[in-house]
mmCIF file of C-alpha atoms in Angstrom:
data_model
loop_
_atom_site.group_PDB
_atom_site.id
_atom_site.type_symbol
_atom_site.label_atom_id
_atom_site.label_comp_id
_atom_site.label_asym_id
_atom_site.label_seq_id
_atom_site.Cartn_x
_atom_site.Cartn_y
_atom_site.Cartn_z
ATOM 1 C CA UNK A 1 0.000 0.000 0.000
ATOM 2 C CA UNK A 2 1.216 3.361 -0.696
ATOM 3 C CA UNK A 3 1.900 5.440 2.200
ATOM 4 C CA UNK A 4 3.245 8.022 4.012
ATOM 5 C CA UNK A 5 4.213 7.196 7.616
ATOM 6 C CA UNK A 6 5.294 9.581 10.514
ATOM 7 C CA UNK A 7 6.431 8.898 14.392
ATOM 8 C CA UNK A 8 5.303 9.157 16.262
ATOM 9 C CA UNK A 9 1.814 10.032 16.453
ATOM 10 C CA UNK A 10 1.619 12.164 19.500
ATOM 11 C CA UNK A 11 4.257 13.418 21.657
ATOM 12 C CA UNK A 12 4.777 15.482 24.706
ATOM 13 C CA UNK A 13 8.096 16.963 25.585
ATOM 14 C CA UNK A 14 9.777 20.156 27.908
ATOM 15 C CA UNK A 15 11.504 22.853 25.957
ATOM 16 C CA UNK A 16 15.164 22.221 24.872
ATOM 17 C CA UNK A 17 14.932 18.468 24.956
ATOM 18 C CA UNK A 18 15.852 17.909 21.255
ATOM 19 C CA UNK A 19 13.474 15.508 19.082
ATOM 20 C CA UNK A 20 13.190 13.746 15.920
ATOM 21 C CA UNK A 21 10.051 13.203 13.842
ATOM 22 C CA UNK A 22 10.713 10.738 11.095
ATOM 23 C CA UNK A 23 8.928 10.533 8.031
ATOM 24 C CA UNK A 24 8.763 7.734 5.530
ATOM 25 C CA UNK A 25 7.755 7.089 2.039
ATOM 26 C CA UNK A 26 7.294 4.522 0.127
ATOM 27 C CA UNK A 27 6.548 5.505 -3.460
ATOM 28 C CA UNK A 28 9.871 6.270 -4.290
ATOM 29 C CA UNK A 29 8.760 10.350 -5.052
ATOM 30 C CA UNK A 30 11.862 12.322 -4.660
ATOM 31 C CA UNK A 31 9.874 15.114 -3.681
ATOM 32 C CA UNK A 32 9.227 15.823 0.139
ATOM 33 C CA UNK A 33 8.044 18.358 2.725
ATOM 34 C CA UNK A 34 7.595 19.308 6.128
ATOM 35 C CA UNK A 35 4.163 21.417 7.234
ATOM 36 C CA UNK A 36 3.271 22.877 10.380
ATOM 37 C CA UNK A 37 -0.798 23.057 11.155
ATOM 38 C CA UNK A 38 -1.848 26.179 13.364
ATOM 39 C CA UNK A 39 -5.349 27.183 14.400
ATOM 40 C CA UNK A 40 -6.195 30.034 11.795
ATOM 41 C CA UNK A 41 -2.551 29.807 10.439
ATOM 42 C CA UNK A 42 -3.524 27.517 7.626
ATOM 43 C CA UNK A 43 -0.435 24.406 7.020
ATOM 44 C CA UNK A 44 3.013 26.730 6.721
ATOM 45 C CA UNK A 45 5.757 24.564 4.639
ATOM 46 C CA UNK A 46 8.800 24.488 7.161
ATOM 47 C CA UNK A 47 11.332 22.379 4.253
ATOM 48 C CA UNK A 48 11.385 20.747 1.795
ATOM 49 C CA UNK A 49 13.605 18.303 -0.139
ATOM 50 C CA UNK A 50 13.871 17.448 -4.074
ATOM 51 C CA UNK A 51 16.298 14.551 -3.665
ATOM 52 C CA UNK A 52 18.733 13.098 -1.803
ATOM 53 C CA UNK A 53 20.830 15.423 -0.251
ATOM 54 C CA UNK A 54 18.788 18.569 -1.614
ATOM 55 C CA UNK A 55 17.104 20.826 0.809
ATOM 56 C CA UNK A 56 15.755 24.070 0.996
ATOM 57 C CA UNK A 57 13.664 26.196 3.350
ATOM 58 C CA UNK A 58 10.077 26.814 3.084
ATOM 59 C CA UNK A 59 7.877 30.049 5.081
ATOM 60 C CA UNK A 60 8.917 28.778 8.910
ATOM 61 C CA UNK A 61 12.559 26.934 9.328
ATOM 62 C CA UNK A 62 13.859 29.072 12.320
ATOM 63 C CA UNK A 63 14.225 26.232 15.256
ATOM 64 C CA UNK A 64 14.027 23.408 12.542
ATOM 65 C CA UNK A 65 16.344 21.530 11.124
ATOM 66 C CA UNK A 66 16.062 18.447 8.509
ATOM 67 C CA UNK A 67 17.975 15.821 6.309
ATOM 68 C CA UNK A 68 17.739 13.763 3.010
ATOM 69 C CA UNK A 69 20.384 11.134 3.194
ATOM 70 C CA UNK A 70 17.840 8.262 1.813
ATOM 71 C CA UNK A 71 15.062 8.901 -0.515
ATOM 72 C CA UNK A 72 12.509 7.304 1.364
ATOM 73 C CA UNK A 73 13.049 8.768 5.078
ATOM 74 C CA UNK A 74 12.919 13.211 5.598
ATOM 75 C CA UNK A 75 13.575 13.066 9.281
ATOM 76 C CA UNK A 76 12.269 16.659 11.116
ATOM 77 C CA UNK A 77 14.395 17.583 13.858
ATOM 78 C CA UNK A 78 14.088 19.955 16.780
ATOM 79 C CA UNK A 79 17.316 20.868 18.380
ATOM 80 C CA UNK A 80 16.165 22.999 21.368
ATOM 81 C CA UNK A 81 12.084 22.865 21.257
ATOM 82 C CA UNK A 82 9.892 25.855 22.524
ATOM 83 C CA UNK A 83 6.052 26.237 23.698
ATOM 84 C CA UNK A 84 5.927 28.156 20.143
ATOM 85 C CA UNK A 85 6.447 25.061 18.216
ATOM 86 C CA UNK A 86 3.508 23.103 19.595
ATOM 87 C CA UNK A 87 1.566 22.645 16.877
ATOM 88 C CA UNK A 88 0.107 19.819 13.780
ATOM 89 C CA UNK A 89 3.053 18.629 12.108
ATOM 90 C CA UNK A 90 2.433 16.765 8.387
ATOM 91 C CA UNK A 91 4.906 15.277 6.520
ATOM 92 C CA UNK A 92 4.186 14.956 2.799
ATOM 93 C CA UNK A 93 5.823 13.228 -0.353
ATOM 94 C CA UNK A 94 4.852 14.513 -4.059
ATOM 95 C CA UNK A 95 6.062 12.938 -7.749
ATOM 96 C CA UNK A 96 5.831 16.228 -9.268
ATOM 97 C CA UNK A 97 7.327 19.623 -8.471
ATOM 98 C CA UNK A 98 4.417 21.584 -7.988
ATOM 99 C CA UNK A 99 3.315 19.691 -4.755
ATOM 100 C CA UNK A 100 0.034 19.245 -6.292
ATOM 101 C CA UNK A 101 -0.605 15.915 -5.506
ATOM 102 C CA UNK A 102 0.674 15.370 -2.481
ATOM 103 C CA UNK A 103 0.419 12.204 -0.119
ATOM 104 C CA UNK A 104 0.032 13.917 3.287
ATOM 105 C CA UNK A 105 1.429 11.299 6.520
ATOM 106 C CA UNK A 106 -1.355 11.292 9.556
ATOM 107 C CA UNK A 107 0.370 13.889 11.474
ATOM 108 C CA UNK A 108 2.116 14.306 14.666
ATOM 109 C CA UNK A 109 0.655 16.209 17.417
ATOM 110 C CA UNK A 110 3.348 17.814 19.239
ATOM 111 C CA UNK A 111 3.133 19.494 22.712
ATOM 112 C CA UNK A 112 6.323 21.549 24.031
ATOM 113 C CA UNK A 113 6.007 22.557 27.912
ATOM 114 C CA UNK B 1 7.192 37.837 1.014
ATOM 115 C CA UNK B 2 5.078 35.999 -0.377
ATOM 116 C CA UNK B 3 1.210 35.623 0.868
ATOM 117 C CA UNK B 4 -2.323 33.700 -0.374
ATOM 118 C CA UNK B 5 -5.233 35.423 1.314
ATOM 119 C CA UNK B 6 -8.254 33.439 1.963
ATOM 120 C CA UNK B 7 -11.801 34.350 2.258
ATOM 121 C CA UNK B 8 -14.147 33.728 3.935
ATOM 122 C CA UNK B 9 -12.593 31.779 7.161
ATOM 123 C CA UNK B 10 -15.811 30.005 7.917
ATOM 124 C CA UNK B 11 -18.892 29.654 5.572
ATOM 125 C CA UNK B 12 -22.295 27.742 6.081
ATOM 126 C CA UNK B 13 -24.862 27.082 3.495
ATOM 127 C CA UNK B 14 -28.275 25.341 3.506
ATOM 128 C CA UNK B 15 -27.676 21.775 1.543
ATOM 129 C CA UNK B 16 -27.993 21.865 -2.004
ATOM 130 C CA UNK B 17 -26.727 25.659 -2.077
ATOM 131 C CA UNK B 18 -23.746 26.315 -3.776
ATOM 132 C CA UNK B 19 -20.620 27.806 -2.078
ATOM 133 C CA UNK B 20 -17.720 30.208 -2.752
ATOM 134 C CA UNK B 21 -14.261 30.231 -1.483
ATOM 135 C CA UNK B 22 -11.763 32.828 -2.429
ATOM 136 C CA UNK B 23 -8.317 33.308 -2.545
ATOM 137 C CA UNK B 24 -5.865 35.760 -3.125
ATOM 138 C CA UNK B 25 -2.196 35.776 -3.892
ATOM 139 C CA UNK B 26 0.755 37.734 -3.752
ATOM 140 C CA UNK B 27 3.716 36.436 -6.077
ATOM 141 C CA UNK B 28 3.252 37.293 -9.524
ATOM 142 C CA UNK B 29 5.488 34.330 -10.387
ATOM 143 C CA UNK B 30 2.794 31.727 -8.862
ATOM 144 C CA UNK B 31 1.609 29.385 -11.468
ATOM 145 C CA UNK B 32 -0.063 26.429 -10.133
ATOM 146 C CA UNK B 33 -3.321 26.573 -7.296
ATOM 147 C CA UNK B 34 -3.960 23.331 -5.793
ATOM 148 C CA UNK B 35 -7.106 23.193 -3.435
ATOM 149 C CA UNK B 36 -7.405 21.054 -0.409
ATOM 150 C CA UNK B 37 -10.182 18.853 1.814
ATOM 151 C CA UNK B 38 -9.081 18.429 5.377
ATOM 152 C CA UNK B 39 -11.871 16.712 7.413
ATOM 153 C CA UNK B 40 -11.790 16.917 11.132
ATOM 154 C CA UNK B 41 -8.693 14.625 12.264
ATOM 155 C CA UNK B 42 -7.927 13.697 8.877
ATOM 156 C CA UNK B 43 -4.880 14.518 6.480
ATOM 157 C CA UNK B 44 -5.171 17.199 3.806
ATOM 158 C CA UNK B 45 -6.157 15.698 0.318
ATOM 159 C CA UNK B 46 -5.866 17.042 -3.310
ATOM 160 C CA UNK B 47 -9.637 17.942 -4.697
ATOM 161 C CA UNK B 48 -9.098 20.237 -7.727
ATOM 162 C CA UNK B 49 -5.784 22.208 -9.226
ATOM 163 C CA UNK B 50 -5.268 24.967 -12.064
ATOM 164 C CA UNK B 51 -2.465 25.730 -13.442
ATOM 165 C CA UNK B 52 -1.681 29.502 -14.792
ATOM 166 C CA UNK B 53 -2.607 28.920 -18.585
ATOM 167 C CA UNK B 54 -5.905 28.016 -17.910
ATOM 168 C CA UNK B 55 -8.844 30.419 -16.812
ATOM 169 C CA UNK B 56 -11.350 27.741 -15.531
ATOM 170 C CA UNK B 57 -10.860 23.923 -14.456
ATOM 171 C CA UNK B 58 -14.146 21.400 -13.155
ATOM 172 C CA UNK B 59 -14.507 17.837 -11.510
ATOM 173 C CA UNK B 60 -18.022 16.971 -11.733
ATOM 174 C CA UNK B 61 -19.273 19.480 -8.977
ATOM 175 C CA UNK B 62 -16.532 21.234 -8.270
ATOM 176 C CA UNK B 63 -14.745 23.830 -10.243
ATOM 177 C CA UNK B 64 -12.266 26.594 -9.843
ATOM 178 C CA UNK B 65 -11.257 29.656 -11.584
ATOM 179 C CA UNK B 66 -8.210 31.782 -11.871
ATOM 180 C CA UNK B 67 -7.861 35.328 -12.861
ATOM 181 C CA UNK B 68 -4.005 36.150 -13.558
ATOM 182 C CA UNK B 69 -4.366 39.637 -14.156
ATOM 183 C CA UNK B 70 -5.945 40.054 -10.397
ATOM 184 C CA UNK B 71 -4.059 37.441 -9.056
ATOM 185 C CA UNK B 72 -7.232 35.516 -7.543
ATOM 186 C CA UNK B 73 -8.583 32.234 -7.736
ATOM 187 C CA UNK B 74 -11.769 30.944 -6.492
ATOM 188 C CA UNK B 75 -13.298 27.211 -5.392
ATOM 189 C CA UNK B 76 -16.881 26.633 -6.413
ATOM 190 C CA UNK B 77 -18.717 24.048 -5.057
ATOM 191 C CA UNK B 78 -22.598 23.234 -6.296
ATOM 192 C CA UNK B 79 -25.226 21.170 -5.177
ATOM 193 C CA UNK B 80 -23.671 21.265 -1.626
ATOM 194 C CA UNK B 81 -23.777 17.558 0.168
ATOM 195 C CA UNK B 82 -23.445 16.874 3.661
ATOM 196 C CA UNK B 83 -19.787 15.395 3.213
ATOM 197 C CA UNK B 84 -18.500 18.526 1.838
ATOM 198 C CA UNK B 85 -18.398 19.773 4.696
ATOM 199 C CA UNK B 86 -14.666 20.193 5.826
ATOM 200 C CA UNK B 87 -11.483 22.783 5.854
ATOM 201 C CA UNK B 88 -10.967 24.049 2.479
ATOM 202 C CA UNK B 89 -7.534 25.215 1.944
ATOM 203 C CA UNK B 90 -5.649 26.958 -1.082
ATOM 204 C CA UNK B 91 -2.731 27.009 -2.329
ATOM 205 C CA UNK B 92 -0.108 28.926 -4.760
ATOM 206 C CA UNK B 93 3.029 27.947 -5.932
ATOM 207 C CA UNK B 94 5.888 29.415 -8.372
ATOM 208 C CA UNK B 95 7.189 26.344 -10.293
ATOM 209 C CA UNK B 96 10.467 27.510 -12.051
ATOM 210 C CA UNK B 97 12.307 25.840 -14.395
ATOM 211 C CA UNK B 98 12.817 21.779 -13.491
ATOM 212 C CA UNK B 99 12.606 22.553 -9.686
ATOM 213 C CA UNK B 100 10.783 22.481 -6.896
ATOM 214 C CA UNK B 101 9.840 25.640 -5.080
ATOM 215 C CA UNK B 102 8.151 26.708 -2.113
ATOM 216 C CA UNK B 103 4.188 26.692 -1.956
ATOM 217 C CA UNK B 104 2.234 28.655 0.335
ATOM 218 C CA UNK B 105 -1.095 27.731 1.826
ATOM 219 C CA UNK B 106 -4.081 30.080 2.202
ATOM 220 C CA UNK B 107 -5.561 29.972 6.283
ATOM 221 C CA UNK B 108 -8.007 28.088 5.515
ATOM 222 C CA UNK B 109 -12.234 27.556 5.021
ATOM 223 C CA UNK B 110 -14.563 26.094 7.651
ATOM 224 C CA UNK B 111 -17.581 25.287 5.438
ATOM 225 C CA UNK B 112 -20.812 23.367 7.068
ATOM 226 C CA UNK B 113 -23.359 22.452 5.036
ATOM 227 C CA UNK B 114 -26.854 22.163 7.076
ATOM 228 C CA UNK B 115 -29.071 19.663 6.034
#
């Protein structure tokens, strides 16, 4: 089946405690993105990647960080966390450039205290 | 920078109705407007896109138009249905050349339909 999976699912954490949010893919699209989900805020791209190796910042990247060293996995990673990145994180994967048709992951709710 | 303005943030209309969502953008360089259906606790998911060189796109009851020249495009949605009711969300982005590019999201349409 094709999919998009993140981890986890739900997490609660205290700020400065530094996290990883991993995102697979298994549709071999070399296209991939990280969104945050905000109340009013609409989805905000934070990166994206167009291959291995190949990153490049979207609207929000201050206090993110993220790699490409396979083409399936586009791990999200939080060095030092803060209450202002609670939020809806999606992880997507596209075949195209125009992120059209994207194949969204389920999410991870994140909670910073 | 750039910015996709989206109008109204919530909408209800009586089943059957149709409905109107509007958007907005800022870079003159955006050539492609995907639209999106996020149901409560559910993932975003593709329903209609447009793409700069053409003025009017439809999928059965759903259709969307673009106006270059104002730099607005809107969803229309007819013959409202009970399970259209959901976030709508827009979307522009630049496509240049081969590569990717950034793509920013509009904040987003509460519609409810009442039956």
């Amino acid at each position: 089946e094709a999919q998009v999976t993140q981890n986890p699912r739900y997490l609660i954490t205290v700020t400065g405690k530094k996290l990883t949010v991993t995102c697979s893919q298994n549709m071999n699209h070399e296209y991939m993105s990280w969104y945050r989900q905000d109340p009013g805020l609409g989805l905000r791209q934070i990166y994206y990647s167009m291959n291995v190796e190949v990153t490049d910042k979207g609207d929000v990247p201050e206090g993110y960080k993220v790699s490409r060293k396979e083409k399936r996995n586009f791990p999200l990673i939080l060095e030092s966390p803060s209450p202002n990145q609670t939020s809806l994180y999606f992880c997507a994967s596209s075949p195209d450039t125009t992120w059209g048709t994207q194949y969204f992951g389920p999410g991870t709710r994140l909670l910073v205290l | 920078g750039e910015n996709v303005e989206q109008h109204p943030s919530t909408l209800s209309v009586q089943e059957g109705d149709s409905a109107v969502i509007k958007c907005t953008y800022s870079d003159s360089a955006s050539n492609y407007f995907p639209w999106y259906k996020q149901e409560l606790g559910k993932r975003p998911q593709l329903i209609i896109d447009i793409r700069s060189n053409v003025g009017e796109k439809k999928d059965q009851r759903i259709a969307v138009t673009l106006n270059k020249t104002a730099k607005h495009f809107s969803l229309h949605i007819t013959e409202t249905q009970p399970e259209d009711s959901a976030v709508y969300f827009c979307a522009a982005s630049p496509k240049r050349g081969s590569s990717a590019s950034k793509i920013i999201f509009g904040s987003g349409t509460r519609l409810s339909i009442r039956p």
